[in-house]
């Protein structure tokens, strides 16, 4: 019978099998206790972030629409003021005489 470090081949096989079972069990237990809950939390957080992103995108689109409306109104007021100045004979700010 061959001995390696005082153990036979059968004893080495038994020891390695026991270590493999312990490592496999520890790995499975770690996955169930730590990784699975963490994965669920990350998925939940990702969903919440996605929802917040959609809300902010809608708010930005609404603000962009309001900005365009205000720009159009400002342009309209500028044209009306220029027409009133021309009609009343008033010179604009760019035409001051020093």
PDB file of N, CA and C in Angstrom, residues 91-98:
ATOM      1  N   UNK A  91     -37.177 105.838 -31.182  1.00  0.00           N
ATOM      2  CA  UNK A  91     -36.010 105.079 -31.603  1.00  0.00           C
ATOM      3  C   UNK A  91     -35.744 103.964 -30.585  1.00  0.00           C
ATOM      4  N   UNK A  92     -35.282 102.817 -31.050  1.00  0.00           N
ATOM      5  CA  UNK A  92     -34.979 101.683 -30.175  1.00  0.00           C
ATOM      6  C   UNK A  92     -33.707 101.928 -29.387  1.00  0.00           C
ATOM      7  N   UNK A  93     -33.371 101.034 -28.459  1.00  0.00           N
ATOM      8  CA  UNK A  93     -32.181 101.153 -27.599  1.00  0.00           C
ATOM      9  C   UNK A  93     -30.889 101.169 -28.408  1.00  0.00           C
ATOM     10  N   UNK A  94     -30.861 100.515 -29.537  1.00  0.00           N
ATOM     11  CA  UNK A  94     -29.625 100.422 -30.329  1.00  0.00           C
ATOM     12  C   UNK A  94     -29.372 101.704 -31.122  1.00  0.00           C
ATOM     13  N   UNK A  95     -30.329 102.625 -31.133  1.00  0.00           N
ATOM     14  CA  UNK A  95     -30.197 103.824 -31.957  1.00  0.00           C
ATOM     15  C   UNK A  95     -30.046 105.098 -31.132  1.00  0.00           C
ATOM     16  N   UNK A  96     -29.551 105.020 -29.890  1.00  0.00           N
ATOM     17  CA  UNK A  96     -29.347 106.202 -29.066  1.00  0.00           C
ATOM     18  C   UNK A  96     -28.307 107.128 -29.698  1.00  0.00           C
ATOM     19  N   UNK A  97     -28.592 108.416 -29.607  1.00  0.00           N
ATOM     20  CA  UNK A  97     -27.613 109.398 -30.080  1.00  0.00           C
ATOM     21  C   UNK A  97     -26.899 109.974 -28.886  1.00  0.00           C
ATOM     22  N   UNK A  98     -25.589 110.068 -28.939  1.00  0.00           N
ATOM     23  CA  UNK A  98     -24.804 110.611 -27.829  1.00  0.00           C
ATOM     24  C   UNK A  98     -24.486 112.060 -28.038  1.00  0.00           C
TER      25      UNK A  98
END
